[in-house]
């Protein structure tokens, strides 16, 4: 029992409060009896409706860094959507990446799997239930036909299967925002989901399922309309969290999805492994005052403001207006700043270019030392060109020399703290870690140079 004592009678206890995990009880009766005292110390937040942001979590008491906010299990989880034509794909049982061409196949549905003994294959909340649907397709595929086995449709199918096995969870799922009003038939997102997921599921699996339902008189799934499938695709895109452990997992949580985005989030979260069902634990990472909104980050912390805001608009359908996004310097980090190419007295001015109004997508950029200005179009063109070069180099299995070369070139145009600079430096650190002799030599050379300069 690990020395836990009942909060009511102080006898040995093993039943923890499922909401906060902070107290334990010897039984249900003492848990009920203690609730009046415990409820004010349980979950330290309430769900409120903000006129601008919708439903969100607001702290009901002051929280310090490290304080527990929430522990909960996912409503549903599955393989992270993979829209690939080659390379590894996730096993539907455990979500670990496998090479489909050389892998074993599921006896029930013929999908590529890691091995026939994978525990998730028979688990009805993982692959077991969906396998019955996937096995209805008559045609079998040859090895390596990625389009035949679309792992990007599996999580949507698992969500649909909640209708029968877990109707309360399905109702929770449908309460999540899908932003269907911004994913209409004329959008690229709608067309991709229509082809990759909706038609794939309906033509290959739901059509034969309906035939069997007609013969047996038993309904397997009530709603498999195009509308509900598109809605679930939106719910997954907008609300799911990605889990990066020893597998590639996407999960939907009943409360955590209500955390709003902030580029200076005040929480941190961690996931338990598959054996514990990918339980999420959320703790405060900054002091949170009573009444403050509880937030997380749904984009990349080391991206610049324009990249973050564009990503959020495309995936979460809102424009961030947080303190970091509103500050031209990004709170003194200069992650988006450019070197000014203006001159003073025929010499480089040495200034930096910053956006005049970062929340205006078409803002001009101005130097902090001279009168030179750039249009947002010019800035975007330069930053995108640099980004493409960085991506091309990083995808080519680069050497230290190649990364050093692009870094030197880049620093002629961007601030030393620019996010593209950090991306290249991160790659360099990884290469140095693989080549310790080279790293020692570089450190020795720099140390010698410093002594010589002194």
Short mmCIF file of C-alpha atoms in Angstrom, two decimals:
data_model
loop_
_atom_site.label_atom_id
_atom_site.label_comp_id
_atom_site.label_asym_id
_atom_site.label_seq_id
_atom_site.Cartn_x
_atom_site.Cartn_y
_atom_site.Cartn_z
CA UNK A 1 0.00 0.00 0.00
CA UNK A 2 3.06 2.25 0.09
CA UNK A 3 2.28 3.76 3.54
CA UNK A 4 -0.84 5.65 2.45
CA UNK A 5 -3.36 6.53 5.16
CA UNK A 6 -7.05 7.26 4.88
CA UNK A 7 -7.72 11.01 4.96
CA UNK A 8 -10.79 10.38 7.14
CA UNK A 9 -9.69 7.76 9.71
CA UNK A 10 -5.90 7.49 9.14
CA UNK A 11 -6.11 3.73 8.70
CA UNK A 12 -4.04 2.11 5.91
CA UNK A 13 -5.53 2.99 2.54
CA UNK A 14 -4.98 2.22 -1.13
CA UNK A 15 -7.91 3.99 -2.84
CA UNK A 16 -6.64 7.35 -4.16
CA UNK A 17 -8.92 10.21 -5.15
CA UNK A 18 -9.28 9.65 -8.90
CA UNK A 19 -9.37 13.38 -9.65
CA UNK A 20 -6.33 14.78 -7.83
CA UNK A 21 -4.39 11.69 -6.63
CA UNK A 22 -3.41 13.70 -3.54
CA UNK A 23 -5.34 11.83 -0.85
CA UNK A 24 -6.29 8.22 -0.20
CA UNK A 25 -9.16 6.41 1.49
CA UNK A 26 -9.75 3.05 3.06
CA UNK A 27 -13.06 2.70 1.23
CA UNK A 28 -15.83 4.44 -0.69
CA UNK A 29 -17.78 5.38 2.44
CA UNK A 30 -14.95 7.40 3.95
CA UNK A 31 -14.28 9.00 0.58
CA UNK A 32 -17.89 10.23 0.47
CA UNK A 33 -17.74 11.34 4.10
CA UNK A 34 -14.55 13.33 3.54
CA UNK A 35 -15.71 14.97 0.30
CA UNK A 36 -17.13 18.10 1.94
CA UNK A 37 -13.70 18.89 3.36
CA UNK A 38 -11.70 17.66 0.36
CA UNK A 39 -13.65 19.23 -2.51
CA UNK A 40 -12.06 22.66 -2.02
CA UNK A 41 -8.59 21.08 -2.22
CA UNK A 42 -9.29 18.66 -5.06
CA UNK A 43 -8.99 19.76 -8.65
CA UNK A 44 -7.61 23.32 -8.43
CA UNK A 45 -9.58 24.64 -11.39
CA UNK A 46 -13.05 25.19 -12.74
CA UNK A 47 -14.38 25.07 -16.27
CA UNK A 48 -15.64 28.47 -17.37
CA UNK A 49 -16.88 29.91 -20.67
CA UNK A 50 -14.89 32.86 -21.93
CA UNK A 51 -16.75 35.06 -24.47
CA UNK A 52 -13.69 35.13 -26.74
CA UNK A 53 -11.98 31.78 -26.07
CA UNK A 54 -14.92 29.51 -25.28
CA UNK A 55 -14.59 26.85 -22.58
CA UNK A 56 -11.34 26.98 -20.65
CA UNK A 57 -9.76 26.08 -17.30
CA UNK A 58 -9.39 28.76 -14.62
CA UNK A 59 -7.45 28.29 -11.37
CA UNK A 60 -9.59 28.29 -8.22
CA UNK A 61 -6.61 28.82 -5.92
CA UNK A 62 -3.02 30.00 -6.09
CA UNK A 63 -0.64 27.38 -7.51
CA UNK A 64 3.13 27.13 -7.29
CA UNK A 65 5.48 25.50 -9.81
CA UNK A 66 5.23 21.73 -9.44
CA UNK A 67 1.70 21.73 -7.98
CA UNK A 68 -0.50 18.99 -9.42
CA UNK A 69 -3.37 20.25 -11.56
CA UNK A 70 -4.82 17.20 -13.31
CA UNK A 71 -4.35 13.47 -13.80
CA UNK A 72 -6.61 11.67 -16.27
CA UNK A 73 -6.82 8.82 -18.76
CA UNK A 74 -7.53 9.37 -22.45
CA UNK A 75 -10.98 8.88 -23.92
CA UNK A 76 -9.34 7.16 -26.86
CA UNK A 77 -5.87 6.85 -28.35
CA UNK A 78 -4.35 5.30 -31.42
CA UNK A 79 -1.58 5.48 -34.01
CA UNK A 80 -0.53 8.97 -34.96
CA UNK A 81 -1.87 9.67 -38.46
CA UNK A 82 0.73 8.71 -41.06
CA UNK A 83 0.12 9.88 -44.62
CA UNK A 84 3.21 8.31 -46.13
CA UNK A 85 4.05 6.60 -49.38
CA UNK A 86 7.08 4.78 -48.02
CA UNK A 87 9.00 4.22 -44.80
CA UNK A 88 7.89 3.00 -41.38
CA UNK A 89 4.27 2.98 -40.20
CA UNK A 90 2.79 2.44 -36.70
CA UNK A 91 1.65 -1.00 -35.57
CA UNK A 92 -2.13 -0.79 -34.85
CA UNK A 93 -1.64 -2.76 -31.64
CA UNK A 94 1.15 -0.83 -29.90
CA UNK A 95 1.79 2.16 -32.24
CA UNK A 96 5.50 1.36 -32.49
CA UNK A 97 6.96 2.10 -35.90
CA UNK A 98 7.54 -0.88 -38.17
CA UNK A 99 8.65 -1.46 -41.75
CA UNK A 100 5.44 -2.61 -43.41
CA UNK A 101 7.19 -4.39 -46.28
CA UNK A 102 8.92 -6.83 -43.93
CA UNK A 103 6.45 -7.05 -41.07
CA UNK A 104 4.05 -9.72 -39.88
CA UNK A 105 0.34 -9.33 -40.65
CA UNK A 106 -2.66 -9.37 -38.35
CA UNK A 107 -4.58 -12.64 -38.68
CA UNK A 108 -7.90 -10.82 -38.51
CA UNK A 109 -7.49 -7.87 -40.89
CA UNK A 110 -4.12 -8.32 -42.64
CA UNK A 111 -2.79 -4.93 -41.40
CA UNK A 112 1.00 -4.80 -40.85
CA UNK A 113 1.90 -5.47 -37.19
CA UNK A 114 5.07 -5.61 -35.09
CA UNK A 115 4.55 -9.28 -34.18
CA UNK A 116 1.61 -11.69 -33.67
CA UNK A 117 2.03 -11.56 -29.87
CA UNK A 118 1.58 -7.78 -29.62
CA UNK A 119 -0.78 -7.34 -26.62
CA UNK A 120 -2.71 -4.48 -28.23
CA UNK A 121 -3.96 -6.67 -31.07
CA UNK A 122 -6.52 -8.45 -28.89
CA UNK A 123 -7.35 -5.48 -26.65
CA UNK A 124 -10.89 -4.40 -27.51
CA UNK A 125 -10.09 -0.76 -26.67
CA UNK A 126 -7.17 -0.80 -29.06
CA UNK A 127 -6.98 -2.99 -32.18
CA UNK A 128 -9.31 -5.81 -31.15
CA UNK A 129 -12.60 -4.06 -31.96
CA UNK A 130 -11.48 -2.25 -35.10
CA UNK A 131 -9.94 -5.47 -36.43
CA UNK A 132 -13.44 -6.90 -36.86
CA UNK A 133 -14.32 -3.97 -39.14
CA UNK A 134 -11.00 -3.90 -41.00
CA UNK A 135 -11.29 -7.64 -41.64
CA UNK A 136 -14.44 -7.14 -43.73
CA UNK A 137 -12.47 -6.07 -46.79
CA UNK A 138 -12.19 -8.97 -49.21
CA UNK A 139 -9.13 -7.87 -51.15
CA UNK A 140 -5.70 -8.39 -49.62
CA UNK A 141 -2.78 -6.13 -50.43
CA UNK A 142 0.72 -6.87 -51.56
CA UNK A 143 3.58 -5.88 -49.26
CA UNK A 144 4.60 -2.24 -49.30
CA UNK A 145 1.29 -0.82 -50.53
CA UNK A 146 1.01 2.05 -48.04
CA UNK A 147 -2.14 3.43 -49.59
CA UNK A 148 -3.92 0.13 -48.93
CA UNK A 149 -3.20 0.28 -45.19
CA UNK A 150 -4.05 3.81 -44.13
CA UNK A 151 -3.01 4.25 -40.52
CA UNK A 152 -4.27 7.85 -40.69
CA UNK A 153 -7.84 6.44 -40.67
CA UNK A 154 -7.44 4.19 -37.63
CA UNK A 155 -7.93 6.76 -34.85
CA UNK A 156 -11.06 8.07 -36.57
CA UNK A 157 -12.39 4.51 -36.71
CA UNK A 158 -11.64 3.99 -33.02
CA UNK A 159 -13.58 7.16 -32.21
CA UNK A 160 -16.57 5.89 -34.19
CA UNK A 161 -16.44 2.55 -32.37
CA UNK A 162 -16.99 4.32 -29.05
CA UNK A 163 -20.65 4.68 -30.05
CA UNK A 164 -21.45 1.13 -28.97
CA UNK A 165 -18.82 0.19 -26.41
CA UNK A 166 -18.50 3.51 -24.56
CA UNK A 167 -21.43 5.83 -25.42
CA UNK A 168 -20.56 8.26 -22.59
CA UNK A 169 -17.04 8.64 -23.95
CA UNK A 170 -18.46 9.16 -27.43
CA UNK A 171 -20.69 11.92 -26.06
CA UNK A 172 -17.62 13.52 -24.40
CA UNK A 173 -15.82 13.35 -27.71
CA UNK A 174 -18.60 15.13 -29.59
CA UNK A 175 -18.51 18.00 -27.08
CA UNK A 176 -15.06 18.94 -28.41
CA UNK A 177 -14.81 21.69 -30.99
CA UNK A 178 -14.16 20.49 -34.55
CA UNK A 179 -14.26 23.93 -36.25
CA UNK A 180 -16.32 22.47 -39.07
CA UNK A 181 -17.33 25.99 -40.06
CA UNK A 182 -13.70 26.55 -41.12
CA UNK A 183 -13.23 23.14 -42.74
CA UNK A 184 -15.91 23.35 -45.44
CA UNK A 185 -16.11 21.45 -48.72
CA UNK A 186 -14.05 24.07 -50.54
CA UNK A 187 -11.04 23.69 -48.20
CA UNK A 188 -8.01 21.53 -48.88
CA UNK A 189 -8.41 19.93 -45.44
CA UNK A 190 -11.93 18.73 -46.29
CA UNK A 191 -10.83 17.30 -49.64
CA UNK A 192 -7.90 15.42 -48.10
CA UNK A 193 -10.06 13.92 -45.33
CA UNK A 194 -12.80 13.06 -47.81
CA UNK A 195 -10.36 11.07 -49.91
CA UNK A 196 -7.97 9.69 -47.27
CA UNK A 197 -10.41 8.84 -44.48
CA UNK A 198 -14.12 9.18 -45.35
CA UNK A 199 -14.15 7.38 -48.70
CA UNK A 200 -11.55 4.87 -47.51
CA UNK A 201 -13.63 3.79 -44.50
CA UNK A 202 -17.00 3.88 -46.21
CA UNK A 203 -16.04 2.12 -49.44
CA UNK A 204 -13.78 -0.57 -48.04
CA UNK A 205 -15.27 -1.37 -44.63
CA UNK A 206 -18.60 0.26 -43.87
CA UNK A 207 -20.25 -0.86 -47.13
CA UNK A 208 -19.69 -4.60 -46.42
CA UNK A 209 -20.53 -3.95 -42.75
CA UNK A 210 -23.97 -2.62 -43.72
CA UNK A 211 -24.56 -5.72 -45.85
CA UNK A 212 -23.79 -7.95 -42.87
CA UNK A 213 -26.01 -5.81 -40.64
CA UNK A 214 -28.86 -6.32 -43.08
CA UNK A 215 -28.39 -10.08 -43.04
CA UNK A 216 -28.03 -10.39 -39.25
CA UNK A 217 -30.51 -7.73 -38.21
CA UNK A 218 -27.95 -6.35 -35.76
CA UNK A 219 -26.51 -2.86 -36.03
CA UNK A 220 -22.75 -2.54 -35.50
CA UNK A 221 -22.46 1.24 -35.74
CA UNK A 222 -25.35 3.69 -35.67
CA UNK A 223 -23.76 6.71 -37.34
CA UNK A 224 -21.14 6.36 -40.06
CA UNK A 225 -22.26 9.32 -42.17
CA UNK A 226 -19.80 11.54 -43.98
CA UNK A 227 -20.75 14.37 -41.64
CA UNK A 228 -19.83 12.50 -38.45
CA UNK A 229 -16.55 11.24 -39.94
CA UNK A 230 -15.55 14.75 -40.99
CA UNK A 231 -16.52 16.04 -37.55
CA UNK A 232 -14.32 13.46 -35.84
CA UNK A 233 -11.41 14.28 -38.18
CA UNK A 234 -11.77 17.90 -37.04
CA UNK A 235 -11.98 16.91 -33.38
CA UNK A 236 -8.77 14.89 -33.68
CA UNK A 237 -6.91 17.64 -35.59
CA UNK A 238 -7.90 20.39 -33.16
CA UNK A 239 -7.87 18.65 -29.77
CA UNK A 240 -5.61 15.60 -29.82
CA UNK A 241 -2.23 15.52 -28.09
CA UNK A 242 0.77 13.75 -29.58
CA UNK A 243 2.76 11.41 -27.36
CA UNK A 244 6.45 10.92 -28.19
CA UNK A 245 7.76 7.94 -26.27
CA UNK A 246 8.69 4.55 -27.67
CA UNK A 247 5.69 4.74 -30.00
CA UNK A 248 3.85 7.26 -32.17
CA UNK A 249 0.54 7.90 -30.40
CA UNK A 250 -2.24 10.46 -30.66
CA UNK A 251 -4.71 10.74 -27.75
CA UNK A 252 -7.85 12.67 -26.81
CA UNK A 253 -8.38 13.59 -23.15
CA UNK A 254 -11.72 14.55 -21.54
CA UNK A 255 -10.48 17.65 -19.66
CA UNK A 256 -6.94 18.43 -20.78
CA UNK A 257 -8.20 19.53 -24.20
CA UNK A 258 -9.76 22.56 -22.50
CA UNK A 259 -6.36 24.07 -21.70
CA UNK A 260 -6.00 27.13 -23.88
CA UNK A 261 -2.89 27.95 -25.85
CA UNK A 262 -0.29 30.45 -24.72
CA UNK A 263 3.24 30.87 -26.09
CA UNK A 264 4.23 31.38 -22.43
CA UNK A 265 2.27 28.45 -21.05
CA UNK A 266 2.05 28.01 -17.27
CA UNK A 267 1.92 24.20 -17.21
CA UNK A 268 4.00 21.19 -18.12
CA UNK A 269 2.68 17.72 -18.78
CA UNK A 270 3.95 14.17 -18.99
CA UNK A 271 2.47 10.91 -20.17
CA UNK A 272 2.64 7.49 -18.58
CA UNK A 273 3.61 4.65 -20.89
CA UNK A 274 1.32 2.24 -22.70
CA UNK A 275 1.14 -0.14 -19.72
CA UNK A 276 -0.63 2.61 -17.76
CA UNK A 277 -2.83 3.66 -20.66
CA UNK A 278 -1.02 6.93 -21.49
CA UNK A 279 -2.36 8.73 -18.43
CA UNK A 280 -1.56 12.45 -18.60
CA UNK A 281 -0.25 14.34 -15.55
CA UNK A 282 -0.36 18.15 -15.67
CA UNK A 283 1.53 20.36 -13.20
CA UNK A 284 2.09 24.08 -12.87
CA UNK A 285 5.38 25.25 -14.40
CA UNK A 286 4.98 28.89 -13.32
CA UNK A 287 3.17 30.54 -10.40
CA UNK A 288 -0.55 30.60 -11.25
CA UNK A 289 -2.76 33.02 -9.35
CA UNK A 290 -6.36 32.28 -8.47
CA UNK A 291 -8.44 33.36 -11.46
CA UNK A 292 -5.63 32.88 -14.02
CA UNK A 293 -6.29 30.77 -17.09
CA UNK A 294 -4.47 27.44 -17.19
CA UNK A 295 -2.57 27.10 -20.46
CA UNK A 296 -0.34 24.88 -22.54
CA UNK A 297 1.43 25.28 -25.88
CA UNK A 298 0.10 23.82 -29.13
CA UNK A 299 2.93 24.93 -31.40
CA UNK A 300 6.74 24.94 -31.34
CA UNK A 301 8.40 26.97 -28.59
CA UNK A 302 11.53 27.65 -30.67
CA UNK A 303 9.70 28.98 -33.71
CA UNK A 304 9.43 32.69 -34.41
CA UNK A 305 6.20 34.62 -33.95
CA UNK A 306 5.02 34.55 -37.57
CA UNK A 307 5.71 30.81 -37.89
CA UNK A 308 3.90 30.04 -34.61
CA UNK A 309 0.87 32.18 -35.43
CA UNK A 310 0.59 30.75 -38.94
CA UNK A 311 0.79 27.19 -37.59
CA UNK A 312 -1.91 27.92 -35.02
CA UNK A 313 -4.19 29.49 -37.63
CA UNK A 314 -3.83 26.49 -39.91
CA UNK A 315 -4.23 23.78 -37.27
CA UNK A 316 -6.18 25.31 -34.36
CA UNK A 317 -8.06 28.06 -36.22
CA UNK A 318 -7.16 31.07 -34.10
CA UNK A 319 -4.57 33.85 -34.04
CA UNK A 320 -2.49 34.00 -30.88
CA UNK A 321 -2.31 37.40 -29.15
CA UNK A 322 -0.25 36.43 -26.11
CA UNK A 323 2.42 38.67 -24.54
CA UNK A 324 5.19 36.94 -26.44
CA UNK A 325 3.46 37.27 -29.81
CA UNK A 326 2.64 40.94 -29.15
CA UNK A 327 6.25 41.88 -28.31
CA UNK A 328 8.49 42.69 -31.34
CA UNK A 329 11.51 41.24 -29.50
CA UNK A 330 9.61 38.16 -28.24
CA UNK A 331 10.39 39.19 -24.67
CA UNK A 332 14.03 39.92 -25.41
CA UNK A 333 14.80 36.63 -27.15
CA UNK A 334 14.97 38.08 -30.70
CA UNK A 335 13.98 34.71 -32.14
CA UNK A 336 12.59 36.36 -35.28
CA UNK A 337 14.95 39.35 -35.60
CA UNK A 338 16.92 40.07 -38.78
CA UNK A 339 20.16 41.94 -39.26
CA UNK A 340 19.59 45.33 -40.86
CA UNK A 341 21.17 45.85 -44.26
CA UNK A 342 20.92 49.65 -43.96
CA UNK A 343 23.93 51.94 -43.68
CA UNK A 344 24.98 55.06 -41.83
CA UNK A 345 27.86 57.14 -43.24
CA UNK A 346 28.50 54.35 -45.77
CA UNK A 347 28.99 51.84 -42.96
CA UNK A 348 26.58 49.05 -41.87
CA UNK A 349 24.34 50.50 -39.22
CA UNK A 350 24.62 47.38 -37.05
CA UNK A 351 20.95 47.48 -36.16
CA UNK A 352 18.29 44.81 -36.18
CA UNK A 353 15.01 44.64 -38.05
CA UNK A 354 11.89 43.97 -35.95
CA UNK A 355 8.18 43.93 -36.78
CA UNK A 356 6.42 47.20 -35.96
CA UNK A 357 3.18 45.41 -34.99
CA UNK A 358 3.73 41.64 -34.65
CA UNK A 359 -0.02 40.98 -34.42
CA UNK A 360 -0.55 42.50 -37.87
CA UNK A 361 0.20 39.85 -40.49
CA UNK A 362 1.17 42.55 -43.00
CA UNK A 363 3.22 44.74 -40.69
CA UNK A 364 6.32 46.56 -41.84
CA UNK A 365 9.66 45.81 -40.24
CA UNK A 366 11.87 48.64 -39.00
CA UNK A 367 15.49 48.95 -37.91
CA UNK A 368 16.20 50.01 -34.34
CA UNK A 369 19.16 52.17 -35.43
CA UNK A 370 18.48 53.59 -38.89
CA UNK A 371 15.49 54.49 -41.05
CA UNK A 372 15.57 51.31 -43.17
CA UNK A 373 12.29 49.41 -43.41
CA UNK A 374 11.24 46.13 -45.00
CA UNK A 375 7.81 45.00 -46.12
CA UNK A 376 6.41 41.87 -44.54
CA UNK A 377 6.50 40.23 -47.98
CA UNK A 378 10.26 40.84 -48.22
CA UNK A 379 10.82 39.44 -44.72
CA UNK A 380 8.72 36.35 -45.39
CA UNK A 381 10.55 35.71 -48.68
CA UNK A 382 13.96 35.90 -46.97
CA UNK A 383 12.97 33.79 -43.94
CA UNK A 384 11.27 31.17 -46.12
CA UNK A 385 14.32 30.95 -48.41
CA UNK A 386 16.59 30.44 -45.40
CA UNK A 387 14.16 27.89 -43.96
CA UNK A 388 14.13 25.90 -47.20
CA UNK A 389 17.92 25.85 -47.31
CA UNK A 390 18.09 24.71 -43.70
CA UNK A 391 15.51 21.97 -44.33
CA UNK A 392 17.32 20.74 -47.44
CA UNK A 393 20.64 20.54 -45.63
CA UNK A 394 19.20 18.84 -42.55
CA UNK A 395 17.40 16.24 -44.67
CA UNK A 396 20.58 15.32 -46.55
CA UNK A 397 22.42 13.68 -43.63
CA UNK A 398 24.77 16.69 -43.38
CA UNK A 399 28.33 16.86 -42.15
CA UNK A 400 29.56 19.33 -39.53
CA UNK A 401 31.25 21.31 -42.30
CA UNK A 402 27.99 21.65 -44.26
CA UNK A 403 26.09 22.81 -41.18
CA UNK A 404 28.87 25.26 -40.25
CA UNK A 405 28.75 26.63 -43.79
CA UNK A 406 25.02 27.33 -43.82
CA UNK A 407 25.24 28.76 -40.29
CA UNK A 408 27.95 31.23 -41.36
CA UNK A 409 25.92 32.22 -44.42
CA UNK A 410 22.73 32.63 -42.42
CA UNK A 411 24.31 34.89 -39.80
CA UNK A 412 24.85 37.53 -42.48
CA UNK A 413 21.09 38.06 -42.56
CA UNK A 414 19.56 37.07 -39.23
CA UNK A 415 20.09 37.79 -35.54
CA UNK A 416 22.33 35.25 -33.73
CA UNK A 417 19.25 34.19 -31.72
CA UNK A 418 17.07 33.59 -34.78
CA UNK A 419 15.10 30.36 -34.62
CA UNK A 420 16.66 29.03 -37.84
CA UNK A 421 20.08 29.52 -36.23
CA UNK A 422 18.98 27.48 -33.23
CA UNK A 423 17.70 24.75 -35.53
CA UNK A 424 21.12 24.39 -37.18
CA UNK A 425 22.95 24.60 -33.86
CA UNK A 426 20.73 21.82 -32.52
CA UNK A 427 21.77 19.64 -35.45
CA UNK A 428 25.41 20.50 -34.81
CA UNK A 429 25.13 19.50 -31.15
CA UNK A 430 23.74 16.13 -32.21
CA UNK A 431 26.63 15.58 -34.62
CA UNK A 432 29.18 16.64 -32.00
CA UNK A 433 27.66 14.08 -29.65
CA UNK A 434 28.32 11.38 -32.23
CA UNK A 435 31.88 12.58 -32.86
CA UNK A 436 33.42 13.35 -29.48
CA UNK A 437 36.94 13.60 -30.87
CA UNK A 438 35.89 16.37 -33.25
CA UNK A 439 34.11 18.20 -30.43
CA UNK A 440 37.19 18.00 -28.17
CA UNK A 441 39.37 19.31 -30.97
CA UNK A 442 37.05 22.27 -31.61
CA UNK A 443 36.92 23.14 -27.90
CA UNK A 444 40.72 22.93 -27.64
CA UNK A 445 41.13 25.14 -30.73
CA UNK A 446 38.78 27.80 -29.38
CA UNK A 447 40.49 27.71 -25.98
CA UNK A 448 43.89 28.17 -27.61
CA UNK A 449 42.57 31.06 -29.69
CA UNK A 450 41.16 32.79 -26.59
CA UNK A 451 44.49 32.47 -24.75
CA UNK A 452 46.31 33.85 -27.80
CA UNK A 453 43.93 36.83 -28.04
CA UNK A 454 44.46 37.62 -24.36
#
